[in-house]
Each structure stands twice: as structure tokens, then as C-alpha cells.
RNA sequence: GGCCCCUUGGUCAAGCGGUCAAGACACCGCCCUUUCAAGGCGGUAACGCGGGUUCGAUUCCCGCAGGGGUCACCA
């Protein structure tokens, strides 16, 4: 097989989408697996929606995911430029060639006219399509229209009665009848090529051998095939990967939660986890292991194991996977990821004193095992912050613990003991807890759950010993005192 | 609506004519932990329907149904 050359060609109209990230990943895995090359280029022919900020964001997201490319934006290469807007001169002669070979023609219909045509057609119960009004304009007519100030578009003349065969690497042979395709626009009236035209030119000129992209492009493929043929370009291999669906089983969109990779990044997911998870959406490794690092993914990846059916994005599994990676991540990484969330939630100061920082590191360390993603830190570590802790609404287990008849005694006993310390360590806390239990003849849940609720107001939370140590005895005593008065309505024991 | 794709548990999925139909997430239970998680062990749960082909269909073929995509001077 000739050297594999694949590409990822996002359009900068928004941040990198989960679906786009998966396409990029598959292309990257494919290229790396076969020792080929990945090209990243930008499809910015939509002047209205494209923005340079998005381009930067997308590239940043790709890098964050750990994907690198051999040619294209930022890295250069022999086939540049890599932004379509900078390639306009390159496209021009091909449009001219199509025009002169009569494979394409100028169309002067205005958008309003076309819109009216579509409406009339569908009102008459027919399918809306371009009727080919300008298909056979004479030179004289064209000149008249031009003189009248009309800016024509260039339409591709779709031949009749042809069968277009897409030999897809994941879907097999897919046939389309050319009759179902209306003459489509390849150059807009402002002289900028449309996606279907530019993408073919770029792929052909850049020597792309395999096109791996989302299934939404499958029905575009016959149009592109027509252009390849008209221009005598070699047709690359296609592999259309099934879509990623939202919970409602429709194409993932904004309204179903986080869809951009920056969002996951901000929420404190690790790129390794997202990559691993995305790789498993639409592809499955041989064997039973699912936690696979980039190296393993590269060596295992193959198109044969890419699934044809669409996959629902399962956030819970991503969270589970991220938890796995979080477990093995160094504390410093997790700490940095948690920090902004804690600041934003108002739990900690913007600028930390060294002592405070050291304390906070211990806090994060004590809750890290409970985190599916770092944004959860504000919730999971909430117990460490604040002078008092309110009793959580709807926490039945907490109420049950307080309902224990020994609860008031446990709480006040610990309060008294805590008051005697200026600070305490893990050993001391264990010892004190043991004493309380012994004195009141309470142990297990009745002891520890009660203390947990008394000190934090809830039944779930960080490791109790760690919580007490890091809160410190004085704060613990005040919290317990508060619990006594407010949770148990006791002025004193 | 036309065209195209898809159809194994709630979700991701293995399977590529003969299996007690893997595994993972989630869920439930037990164990461990003097608490909460994590972890360990176990459990509930699936081949959309109807026709063929075949000695035998989850697997091959044809319908149907359902879901999705696409029909732009968006990509």
C-alpha cells in the first residue's frame, strides 16, 4: 500500500466538537498505525460563520488531546497553504476547466428565485430541487444577465442516468443514482468554492489516500465522486464512520450537555481518558481490555473493527473512565485541575499562602479517589470549607444517623475532647474516636456516621479521619456544637 | 417526502451458520472498610417483526417496522 495520507479538516465555526474530535482521533490512529501522515487543514469557505478564534481553539483542543500532525496548519508542508481561503487562486483554474469542458455552467438565479422555486415545488407535492433553468443559457443570454449586474454561481452539471458507486471501507458498496442529485453549486457568487468542490480539490491535490469522516458526509460523496471523475483525479478510499448520538438518539447537539472538548477540559477530564473513551465509540479493540493508552490504541486500531451503527454518547462511562485515569495521575495534576473550580465556587482565595496551599493539597488528596472529574471537587470537598455545615436536604441516611439515641452523646463527647486540642494528627483522631466509642459503647456506623453527619451535615463525604484532621480540632468542635444545637435541637447535653 | 445508512441487554459492544450469546458502564446484592467512596466477588438484563435459504440462523437474502443522516450560494 502506498503511504497512507489522511486528513482532518474542521471548519472554524465553533469549538472542537466531540464528533469532530472522534474523527480527528480515528484519522490520527489510522495514520499512526500504518506509519502514514496526518494533515490538518482548515475549511473556512463559510465567510459568515468562520472565525479565527475558533481555529485557534480547535487546534488547541487537538493538541490537548495529544494528537499531532505531520503537515498542515502551524507545521507547514509542501502542499500548502492549508486554509481554503488562502487557496482561492489554486481552485480557480479547476472551475474554469469544468466550465470550458461544459461539465459546469453559470447559473444566474438569485437566492430568492431559488427559494420561490423550492417553495412552489413542495407546495405542488414535489420534491424541492433545482430545475436547471440556467442549464442551457446561450452566450448572449449570459452576457445580458451579466450586464444586468447579476453575479452568477457555477453549477456542476450532473449527468443523467448514472450510478455512482461508493466503495466504502466500513459500509461496503453504496450506490446512488445520479438522477437523485440536482445540479449543485461548486462556486458561490462571491467566487468562493463550496465545500463539495474545495474538499475534492484539496484532497486530490494534497494526495490524500483515505478519507475517514462522519457518516453525515456519505450522501455528499456521490457529488464529490462526480467532481473527481470530471477532473480525472484518482478517487481516494472512503470510510464513513457512524455518528455519535446524544441521549435522545439524535446527532449530538448543544442542547444535550457538553459537546465541545474544551468543555470537558474545563470540567477536569484528562485528555487520556477522553481519547480512550472516544476511541471506543464506534470502534472496539480485540480482546477484553478497554483501558488502553494511546500507544496501545495505535497498535490495535483497524478499520475492520469500526462499527457501522451509531453510538450514543454515554457520559457515565466517560466519567468512570476518567476516574480510572485520575487514580493514576499525580496529585499535582489533579490539584491544578481542581483549583479553578474551588476558586470559582468561592471556597478558597485566589492567592494562596504556602500554608493554605499545603492544606489544600491534602484536602484534594483526600477526595481525589471520589472524583469522576475535577469540577466535582467543589461538591465532594465542600465539607472542608465553611465555619458551619448545614444539614443536607433529603439526606435520609444523615437523618437516620442523627436519630440514633446515642447521637447526642457521641457528638457532644467528641466536641469536648476536640476542644482540648490545638491541633491533631491522624493518629490522635483515631485515638479520640476510639475513646468516644469506648466510653459510650458505640461503634461502627452508629459512631462514625454520626460524627460524619455532625461535622459535615451529610452522610456522604471524604474519609472521616482525613476530614477531622484537616478541619482541625477547633473547627471540628465548633461544627459539632452547631450540629448539637441545630440538627438535634440541644442547647447542651 | 426522495435518497442513503443503521438495528444484540438502559448504554457502549464481542459475535463474522452450530456459543449455556463475551466483556465494559449503569443498576442490585454480598465481602472488605469501626464511616463514605474506591476495591473484590456475584446477580438482573439482549439478538425489532415477518418471510425465505439451510440439517441448522443473532449471523446470509427479501420485505416491514423503528431510529438516524442528507437533500443550502453550511461544512
Coordinates of C-alpha atoms (C1' of nucleotides) in Angstrom, one line a residue:
Chain A
X1 CA 0.0 0.0 0.0
X2 CA 1.2 3.5 -0.9
X3 CA 2.0 5.7 2.1
X4 CA -1.2 6.5 3.9
X5 CA -2.1 10.1 3.9
X6 CA -5.2 11.1 5.9
X7 CA -6.6 14.5 6.9
X8 CA -8.7 16.2 9.4
X9 CA -10.3 19.3 8.0
X10 CA -12.5 21.1 10.5
X11 CA -14.3 24.3 9.7
X12 CA -13.7 27.1 12.3
X13 CA -17.3 27.8 13.1
X14 CA -17.2 26.7 16.7
X15 CA -15.0 24.9 19.3
X16 CA -13.9 21.3 18.5
X17 CA -17.0 19.1 18.8
X18 CA -16.9 15.7 20.4
X19 CA -17.8 14.2 17.0
X20 CA -15.0 16.2 15.3
X21 CA -12.6 15.0 18.0
X22 CA -13.5 11.4 17.3
X23 CA -13.0 11.9 13.6
X24 CA -9.6 13.5 14.2
X25 CA -8.7 10.7 16.6
X26 CA -9.6 8.0 14.1
X27 CA -7.6 9.7 11.4
X28 CA -4.7 10.0 13.8
X29 CA -4.9 6.4 14.9
X30 CA -5.1 5.2 11.3
X31 CA -2.2 7.3 10.2
X32 CA 0.0 6.3 13.1
X33 CA -1.0 2.7 12.9
X34 CA 0.2 2.5 9.3
X35 CA 3.1 4.8 9.7
X36 CA 1.3 7.3 7.5
X37 CA 0.8 11.0 7.6
X38 CA -1.9 13.2 9.1
X39 CA -2.7 16.6 7.5
X40 CA -4.7 19.2 9.3
X41 CA -6.3 21.8 7.2
X42 CA -9.0 24.4 7.7
X43 CA -12.2 24.7 5.7
X44 CA -13.1 28.3 6.1
X45 CA -15.0 29.0 3.0
X46 CA -18.1 29.9 5.0
X47 CA -17.3 33.6 5.4
X48 CA -20.3 34.2 7.7
X49 CA -19.6 31.7 10.3
X50 CA -15.8 31.2 10.3
X51 CA -13.8 32.9 12.9
X52 CA -10.0 32.8 13.6
X53 CA -10.6 32.3 17.3
X54 CA -12.3 29.0 16.6
X55 CA -9.4 27.9 14.5
X56 CA -7.1 28.5 17.4
X57 CA -9.4 26.8 19.8
X58 CA -9.7 23.7 17.6
X59 CA -6.0 23.4 17.2
X60 CA -5.5 23.8 20.9
X61 CA -8.1 21.1 21.6
X62 CA -6.3 18.7 19.2
X63 CA -3.0 19.3 20.9
X64 CA -4.6 18.9 24.3
X65 CA -5.9 15.5 23.2
X66 CA -2.3 14.6 22.3
X67 CA -2.9 14.4 18.6
X68 CA -0.1 15.7 16.4
X69 CA 0.0 16.1 12.7
X70 CA 2.7 15.9 10.1
X71 CA 1.6 18.6 7.7
X72 CA -0.8 21.5 7.7
X73 CA -1.7 24.4 9.8
X74 CA 1.2 25.6 12.0
X75 CA 3.5 22.9 10.9
X76 CA 3.6 23.7 7.2
X77 CA 4.4 21.3 4.4
X78 CA 4.8 21.0 0.7
X79 CA 1.1 21.2 -0.2
X80 CA 0.1 24.5 1.5
X81 CA -1.4 26.8 2.1
X82 CA -3.7 24.9 4.4
X83 CA -6.5 27.3 4.8
X84 CA -9.0 27.2 2.0
X85 CA -9.4 30.9 1.9
X86 CA -5.7 31.1 1.1
X87 CA -6.1 28.6 -1.8
X88 CA -8.6 30.5 -3.9
X89 CA -6.1 31.0 -6.7
X90 CA -5.5 27.3 -6.7
X91 CA -9.1 26.5 -7.2
X92 CA -9.8 29.0 -9.9
X93 CA -8.3 27.1 -12.9
X94 CA -10.2 23.9 -12.0
X95 CA -13.5 25.8 -12.0
X96 CA -12.5 27.3 -15.4
X97 CA -11.6 23.8 -16.7
X98 CA -15.0 22.4 -15.7
X99 CA -16.7 25.4 -17.3
X100 CA -14.9 25.1 -20.5
X101 CA -15.4 21.3 -20.7
X102 CA -19.1 22.1 -20.2
X103 CA -19.1 19.9 -17.1
X104 CA -20.3 23.0 -15.2
X105 CA -22.2 26.2 -16.1
X106 CA -23.0 29.6 -14.9
X107 CA -26.3 30.0 -13.1
X108 CA -27.8 33.4 -12.6
X109 CA -30.8 32.5 -10.5
X110 CA -31.0 34.6 -7.3
X111 CA -31.4 33.0 -3.9
X112 CA -34.9 34.5 -3.8
X113 CA -35.8 32.9 -7.1
X114 CA -34.5 29.5 -6.0
X115 CA -36.3 29.8 -2.7
X116 CA -39.5 30.5 -4.5
X117 CA -38.9 27.6 -6.8
X118 CA -38.3 25.3 -3.9
X119 CA -41.5 26.5 -2.2
X120 CA -43.6 26.1 -5.3
X121 CA -42.3 22.6 -5.8
X122 CA -43.0 21.4 -2.3
X123 CA -46.4 23.1 -2.4
X124 CA -47.2 21.1 -5.5
X125 CA -46.2 18.0 -3.6
X126 CA -43.0 17.5 -5.5
X127 CA -39.5 17.3 -4.0
X128 CA -37.7 20.7 -3.9
X129 CA -34.8 20.7 -6.2
X130 CA -33.1 22.9 -8.8
X131 CA -34.9 22.6 -12.1
X132 CA -32.0 23.5 -14.3
X133 CA -33.2 26.8 -15.5
X134 CA -29.8 28.1 -16.5
X135 CA -28.5 24.8 -17.8
X136 CA -28.5 25.8 -21.4
X137 CA -28.3 29.5 -21.4
X138 CA -26.8 30.9 -24.6
X139 CA -23.8 33.1 -24.6
X140 CA -25.9 36.1 -25.4
X141 CA -28.3 35.4 -22.5
X142 CA -25.4 35.1 -20.2
X143 CA -24.0 38.4 -21.3
X144 CA -27.3 40.1 -20.9
X145 CA -27.6 38.8 -17.3
X146 CA -24.1 39.8 -16.5
X147 CA -24.7 43.2 -17.9
X148 CA -27.7 43.5 -15.7
X149 CA -25.4 43.1 -12.8
X150 CA -26.1 39.5 -11.9
X151 CA -23.3 37.6 -10.2
X152 CA -23.5 34.0 -11.3
X153 CA -22.7 30.9 -9.4
X154 CA -21.1 27.9 -11.0
X155 CA -23.1 24.8 -11.0
X156 CA -21.9 21.3 -11.7
X157 CA -23.9 19.6 -14.5
X158 CA -24.9 16.3 -13.0
X159 CA -25.2 13.7 -15.8
X160 CA -28.4 11.7 -16.1
X161 CA -28.8 8.0 -15.6
X162 CA -25.6 7.3 -13.9
X163 CA -25.0 5.1 -11.0
X164 CA -22.4 6.4 -8.5
X165 CA -20.7 3.7 -6.5
X166 CA -19.1 4.5 -3.2
X167 CA -16.9 1.6 -2.2
X168 CA -16.8 2.4 1.5
X169 CA -14.3 0.7 3.8
X170 CA -16.7 0.4 6.6
X171 CA -20.1 0.3 4.9
X172 CA -19.3 -1.7 1.8
X173 CA -20.7 -0.8 -1.6
X174 CA -23.2 2.0 -1.5
X175 CA -25.0 3.1 -4.7
X176 CA -26.5 6.4 -5.6
X177 CA -28.4 7.3 -8.7
X178 CA -27.2 10.5 -10.3
X179 CA -30.8 11.4 -11.1
X180 CA -31.5 11.9 -7.5
X181 CA -28.9 14.7 -7.4
X182 CA -29.7 18.1 -8.7
X183 CA -27.1 20.3 -10.3
X184 CA -25.2 21.6 -7.3
X185 CA -23.2 24.8 -6.8
X186 CA -19.4 24.5 -6.8
X187 CA -18.5 28.2 -6.8
X188 CA -20.6 30.7 -5.0
X189 CA -21.4 34.1 -6.5
X190 CA -18.6 35.7 -4.5
X191 CA -16.2 33.4 -6.3
X192 CA -15.5 31.2 -3.3
X193 CA -15.9 27.5 -3.9
X194 CA -18.4 25.5 -1.9
X195 CA -17.4 22.7 0.4
X196 CA -18.1 19.9 -2.0
X197 CA -15.8 21.4 -4.6
X198 CA -13.0 22.6 -2.4
X199 CA -12.8 19.4 -0.4
X200 CA -12.2 17.4 -3.6
X201 CA -9.6 19.7 -4.9
X202 CA -7.8 19.8 -1.6
X203 CA -7.9 16.0 -1.1
X204 CA -6.7 15.3 -4.6
X205 CA -4.0 18.0 -4.6
X206 CA -2.7 17.0 -1.3
X207 CA -2.5 13.4 -2.2
X208 CA -5.0 12.1 0.5
X209 CA -5.3 8.4 0.2
X210 CA -8.1 7.7 2.7
X211 CA -10.9 9.8 3.8
X212 CA -12.2 9.0 7.2
X213 CA -15.1 11.1 8.2
X214 CA -18.5 11.2 9.8
X215 CA -21.5 9.4 8.2
X216 CA -23.2 12.7 7.6
X217 CA -20.9 13.1 4.6
X218 CA -21.9 9.8 3.0
X219 CA -24.6 11.4 0.9
X220 CA -22.2 14.1 -0.2
X221 CA -19.9 11.5 -1.6
X222 CA -21.6 10.9 -4.9
X223 CA -21.3 14.6 -5.7
X224 CA -17.7 14.5 -4.9
X225 CA -17.2 11.4 -7.0
X226 CA -18.6 13.3 -9.9
X227 CA -16.0 16.0 -9.5
X228 CA -13.2 13.5 -9.1
X229 CA -14.3 12.0 -12.4
X230 CA -14.8 15.2 -14.3
X231 CA -11.3 16.4 -13.3
X232 CA -9.7 13.0 -13.8
X233 CA -8.5 12.8 -10.3
X234 CA -7.7 9.5 -8.6
X235 CA -10.5 8.7 -6.2
X236 CA -9.3 8.0 -2.6
X237 CA -10.7 5.3 -0.4
X238 CA -13.6 6.3 1.8
X239 CA -14.5 5.2 5.3
X240 CA -17.7 6.7 6.8
X241 CA -17.8 6.4 10.5
X242 CA -21.2 6.3 12.2
X243 CA -22.4 9.3 14.1
X244 CA -22.2 9.9 17.8
X245 CA -25.7 10.4 19.2
X246 CA -26.9 12.3 22.2
X247 CA -29.1 10.8 24.9
X248 CA -32.1 11.4 22.7
X249 CA -30.6 9.3 19.9
X250 CA -30.2 12.2 17.5
X251 CA -27.0 13.7 16.4
X252 CA -25.2 15.2 19.3
X253 CA -26.0 18.9 19.6
X254 CA -25.6 21.7 22.1
X255 CA -28.8 21.2 23.9
X256 CA -27.8 17.8 25.3
X257 CA -25.0 18.8 27.6
X258 CA -21.3 19.3 26.9
X259 CA -20.4 18.8 23.3
X260 CA -17.2 20.5 22.9
X261 CA -13.9 19.2 24.0
X262 CA -12.9 22.4 25.8
X263 CA -15.9 21.9 28.0
X264 CA -14.6 18.5 29.1
X265 CA -11.2 20.0 29.6
X266 CA -12.6 22.7 31.8
X267 CA -14.6 20.2 33.8
X268 CA -11.5 18.5 34.7
X269 CA -11.3 15.5 32.5
X270 CA -8.0 14.1 31.5
X271 CA -7.2 14.0 27.7
X272 CA -6.1 10.4 28.0
X273 CA -9.5 9.4 29.3
X274 CA -11.4 11.3 26.6
X275 CA -9.2 9.8 23.9
X276 CA -9.7 6.3 25.3
X277 CA -13.4 6.8 25.6
X278 CA -13.8 8.3 22.2
X279 CA -11.7 5.5 20.6
X280 CA -14.3 3.0 22.0
X281 CA -17.2 4.9 20.4
X282 CA -17.6 3.2 17.1
X283 CA -14.5 1.0 17.4
X284 CA -13.7 -1.9 19.6
X285 CA -10.4 -3.4 20.4
X286 CA -9.8 -7.1 20.0
X287 CA -9.8 -8.7 23.4
X288 CA -11.5 -7.6 26.6
X289 CA -9.3 -4.8 27.9
X290 CA -10.9 -1.3 27.5
X291 CA -8.4 0.9 29.3
X292 CA -5.9 1.5 26.6
X293 CA -3.3 4.2 26.3
X294 CA -2.5 6.0 23.1
X295 CA 0.3 3.6 22.2
X296 CA -2.0 0.6 22.6
X297 CA -4.8 2.2 20.6
X298 CA -2.4 3.0 17.8
X299 CA -1.2 -0.6 17.6
X300 CA -4.7 -2.1 17.9
X301 CA -6.6 0.2 15.6
X302 CA -8.1 -1.0 12.4
X303 CA -11.0 -0.1 10.1
X304 CA -12.1 -3.7 10.2
X305 CA -13.2 -3.2 13.8
X306 CA -15.1 0.0 13.2
X307 CA -18.8 -0.4 13.8
X308 CA -21.5 0.6 11.3
X309 CA -24.1 1.5 13.8
X310 CA -24.3 4.9 15.5
X311 CA -23.3 5.2 19.2
X312 CA -24.9 7.0 22.0
X313 CA -22.5 9.2 24.0
X314 CA -22.5 7.6 27.4
X315 CA -21.4 10.3 29.9
X316 CA -21.4 7.8 32.8
X317 CA -18.9 5.6 31.1
X318 CA -16.7 8.6 30.3
X319 CA -16.8 9.5 34.0
X320 CA -15.9 6.0 35.0
X321 CA -13.0 6.0 32.6
X322 CA -11.8 9.4 33.7
X323 CA -11.9 8.2 37.3
X324 CA -9.6 5.4 36.2
X325 CA -7.1 7.8 34.8
X326 CA -7.4 10.2 37.7
X327 CA -6.4 7.4 40.0
X328 CA -3.1 7.2 38.3
X329 CA -2.5 10.8 37.8
X330 CA 0.0 12.7 40.0
X331 CA -1.6 14.8 42.8
X332 CA -0.1 18.0 41.3
X333 CA -2.1 17.5 38.1
X334 CA -5.3 16.9 39.9
X335 CA -4.7 19.8 42.2
X336 CA -4.2 22.2 39.4
X337 CA -7.3 21.0 37.7
X338 CA -9.4 21.4 40.9
X339 CA -8.1 24.8 41.9
X340 CA -10.0 27.0 39.4
X341 CA -13.3 25.3 40.4
X342 CA -12.7 25.8 44.1
X343 CA -11.9 29.4 43.4
X344 CA -14.8 30.0 41.2
X345 CA -17.1 28.4 43.8
X346 CA -15.8 30.9 46.3
X347 CA -14.4 28.2 48.6
X348 CA -10.9 29.4 48.5
X349 CA -9.0 32.6 47.9
X350 CA -7.5 33.5 44.6
X351 CA -4.0 33.8 46.1
X352 CA -3.0 31.0 48.4
X353 CA -0.5 31.3 51.2
X354 CA 2.0 28.4 51.3
X355 CA 0.4 27.0 54.4
X356 CA -3.0 27.2 52.9
X357 CA -1.8 25.7 49.7
X358 CA -0.3 22.7 51.6
X359 CA -3.5 22.2 53.5
X360 CA -5.5 22.4 50.3
X361 CA -3.3 19.8 48.7
X362 CA -4.1 17.5 51.5
X363 CA -7.8 18.2 51.0
X364 CA -7.6 17.4 47.3
X365 CA -5.6 14.3 48.1
X366 CA -8.2 13.1 50.5
X367 CA -11.0 13.4 48.0
X368 CA -9.3 12.5 44.7
X369 CA -10.5 8.9 44.8
X370 CA -14.1 10.2 44.7
X371 CA -13.7 12.4 41.7
X372 CA -15.1 11.4 38.3
X373 CA -13.9 14.7 37.0
X374 CA -12.3 17.6 38.8
X375 CA -15.2 20.0 38.7
X376 CA -16.8 17.7 41.2
X377 CA -14.2 18.9 43.7
X378 CA -16.4 21.8 44.8
X379 CA -19.1 19.4 45.8
X380 CA -17.0 16.5 47.1
X381 CA -14.7 18.7 49.1
X382 CA -17.4 21.0 50.3
X383 CA -17.2 19.5 53.8
X384 CA -13.8 21.0 54.3
X385 CA -15.0 24.6 53.9
X386 CA -17.1 27.0 55.9
X387 CA -17.5 27.7 59.5
X388 CA -20.6 25.6 59.8
X389 CA -22.1 22.8 57.8
X390 CA -25.9 22.7 57.3
X391 CA -27.8 19.5 57.3
X392 CA -28.2 18.4 53.7
X393 CA -31.8 18.4 52.4
X394 CA -33.2 15.0 51.6
X395 CA -30.3 13.1 53.1
X396 CA -32.2 10.2 54.7
X397 CA -29.1 8.4 55.9
X398 CA -28.0 11.5 57.7
X399 CA -31.3 11.9 59.5
X400 CA -31.2 8.2 60.4
X401 CA -27.7 8.7 61.9
X402 CA -28.9 11.6 64.0
X403 CA -31.9 9.7 65.1
X404 CA -29.7 7.2 66.9
X405 CA -30.3 7.6 70.6
X406 CA -26.6 7.7 71.2
X407 CA -26.1 10.5 68.6
X408 CA -26.2 13.5 71.0
X409 CA -23.8 11.9 73.4
X410 CA -21.4 10.9 70.6
X411 CA -21.4 14.4 69.2
X412 CA -21.0 16.2 72.5
X413 CA -18.4 13.8 73.7
X414 CA -16.3 14.3 70.6
X415 CA -16.8 18.1 70.9
X416 CA -15.5 18.1 74.4
X417 CA -12.4 16.1 73.5
X418 CA -11.7 18.1 70.4
X419 CA -11.8 21.3 72.4
X420 CA -8.8 20.2 74.3
X421 CA -6.5 20.1 71.3
X422 CA -4.9 22.9 69.4
X423 CA -4.3 20.5 66.5
X424 CA -4.3 16.8 66.0
X425 CA -3.0 14.3 63.6
X426 CA -4.4 11.2 62.1
X427 CA -3.2 9.0 65.0
X428 CA -4.8 11.3 67.5
X429 CA -8.1 11.5 65.7
X430 CA -8.3 7.7 65.6
X431 CA -7.4 7.5 69.2
X432 CA -10.0 10.1 70.2
X433 CA -12.7 8.4 68.1
X434 CA -11.8 5.1 69.8
X435 CA -12.2 6.7 73.2
X436 CA -15.6 8.2 72.4
X437 CA -16.7 4.9 71.2
X438 CA -15.5 3.0 74.2
X439 CA -16.9 5.4 76.7
X440 CA -20.3 5.4 75.1
X441 CA -20.2 1.8 74.0
X442 CA -20.9 2.8 70.4
X443 CA -19.0 1.7 67.3
X444 CA -19.2 1.3 63.6
X445 CA -21.8 3.2 61.8
X446 CA -23.5 4.5 64.9
X447 CA -20.3 6.1 65.8
X448 CA -18.7 7.2 62.6
X449 CA -21.7 8.0 60.6
X450 CA -23.0 10.2 63.5
X451 CA -19.7 12.0 63.6
X452 CA -19.7 12.4 59.9
X453 CA -23.1 13.9 59.9
X454 CA -22.4 16.0 62.9
X455 CA -19.3 17.5 61.4
X456 CA -20.4 17.8 57.8
X457 CA -24.2 17.7 57.7
X458 CA -24.3 14.8 55.3
X459 CA -23.9 11.1 55.1
X460 CA -21.5 11.0 52.2
X461 CA -18.2 12.7 52.0
X462 CA -14.4 12.4 52.4
X463 CA -12.6 9.9 54.5
X464 CA -13.7 10.8 58.1
X465 CA -10.3 10.7 59.7
X466 CA -8.9 13.0 57.0
X467 CA -11.8 15.3 57.3
X468 CA -11.3 15.7 61.1
X469 CA -7.6 16.1 60.8
X470 CA -7.8 18.7 58.1
X471 CA -10.6 20.6 59.7
X472 CA -8.6 20.7 62.9
X473 CA -9.9 20.1 66.4
X474 CA -11.2 23.6 67.0
X475 CA -13.2 23.8 63.8
X476 CA -14.5 20.3 64.3
X477 CA -15.6 21.3 67.8
X478 CA -17.5 24.3 66.5
X479 CA -19.2 22.3 63.8
X480 CA -20.2 19.6 66.3
X481 CA -21.5 22.3 68.6
X482 CA -23.5 23.7 65.8
X483 CA -24.9 20.3 65.0
X484 CA -25.9 19.8 68.5
X485 CA -27.8 23.0 68.6
X486 CA -29.3 22.9 65.1
X487 CA -29.5 19.3 64.0
X488 CA -30.5 17.9 67.3
X489 CA -32.1 21.0 68.9
X490 CA -30.0 20.7 72.0
X491 CA -28.9 23.7 73.9
X492 CA -26.4 21.4 75.6
X493 CA -26.2 17.9 76.7
Chain B
rG1 C1' -41.5 13.2 1.2
rG2 C1' -37.0 11.3 -2.2
rC3 C1' -32.3 9.1 -1.5
rC4 C1' -28.8 6.7 1.9
rC5 C1' -27.1 4.4 6.4
rC6 C1' -28.2 1.6 10.8
rU7 C1' -30.9 -2.3 14.1
rU8 C1' -27.5 -7.9 20.0
rG9 C1' -29.4 -6.0 27.5
rG10 C1' -30.9 1.0 29.7
rU11 C1' -25.8 2.5 27.2
rC12 C1' -21.0 1.0 24.6
rA13 C1' -20.2 -3.5 22.4
rA14 C1' -18.0 -9.1 21.0
rG15 C1' -20.0 -12.4 17.5
rC16 C1' -18.4 -12.9 11.1
rG17 C1' -24.0 -20.7 10.1
rG18 C1' -23.8 -24.9 15.2
rU19 C1' -21.7 -20.4 21.6
rC20 C1' -25.0 -22.1 28.2
rA21 C1' -24.9 -15.2 23.0
rA22 C1' -18.3 -12.4 25.6
rG23 C1' -16.7 -8.0 28.1
rA24 C1' -17.4 -2.8 29.9
rC25 C1' -20.6 1.3 32.0
rA26 C1' -25.0 1.8 34.9
rC27 C1' -28.1 -0.9 38.4
rC28 C1' -28.9 -4.7 42.5
rG29 C1' -26.6 -7.9 46.3
rC30 C1' -22.5 -9.7 49.2
rC31 C1' -17.4 -9.1 51.1
rC32 C1' -13.7 -5.6 52.8
rU33 C1' -13.5 -0.9 55.5
rU34 C1' -15.3 0.9 63.2
rU35 C1' -18.0 5.7 58.4
rC36 C1' -18.4 7.4 52.9
rA37 C1' -16.0 6.1 48.4
rA38 C1' -12.7 3.0 46.0
rG39 C1' -11.7 -2.2 45.5
rG40 C1' -13.1 -7.7 45.3
rC41 C1' -16.9 -11.3 44.3
rG42 C1' -21.7 -12.4 42.4
rG43 C1' -26.5 -11.2 40.1
rU44 C1' -30.7 -9.0 36.9
rA45 C1' -30.9 -7.8 31.8
rA46 C1' -30.3 -8.5 24.7
rC47 C1' -30.3 -10.9 19.1
rG48 C1' -37.1 -5.4 16.4
rC49 C1' -41.0 -8.2 13.4
rG50 C1' -42.4 -11.4 9.1
rG51 C1' -40.9 -14.4 5.2
rG52 C1' -37.3 -17.2 2.9
rU53 C1' -32.1 -20.1 2.1
rU54 C1' -30.1 -24.1 5.1
rC55 C1' -29.9 -30.2 8.5
rG56 C1' -29.3 -25.7 11.5
rA57 C1' -29.9 -18.9 11.7
rU58 C1' -28.1 -13.5 16.0
rU59 C1' -25.0 -14.5 11.7
rC60 C1' -26.9 -15.0 4.6
rC61 C1' -31.3 -12.9 1.3
rC62 C1' -36.1 -10.2 0.8
rG63 C1' -39.9 -7.3 2.9
rC64 C1' -41.9 -4.5 7.0
rA65 C1' -41.3 -1.5 11.2
rG66 C1' -38.3 1.7 14.1
rG67 C1' -34.1 5.0 14.5
rG68 C1' -30.7 8.3 12.2
rG69 C1' -28.4 11.1 8.3
rU70 C1' -28.9 14.0 3.9
rC71 C1' -31.4 16.8 0.3
rA72 C1' -28.3 25.2 1.2
rC73 C1' -24.5 30.4 -2.6
rC74 C1' -23.2 25.4 5.7
rA75 C1' -19.4 22.4 6.2

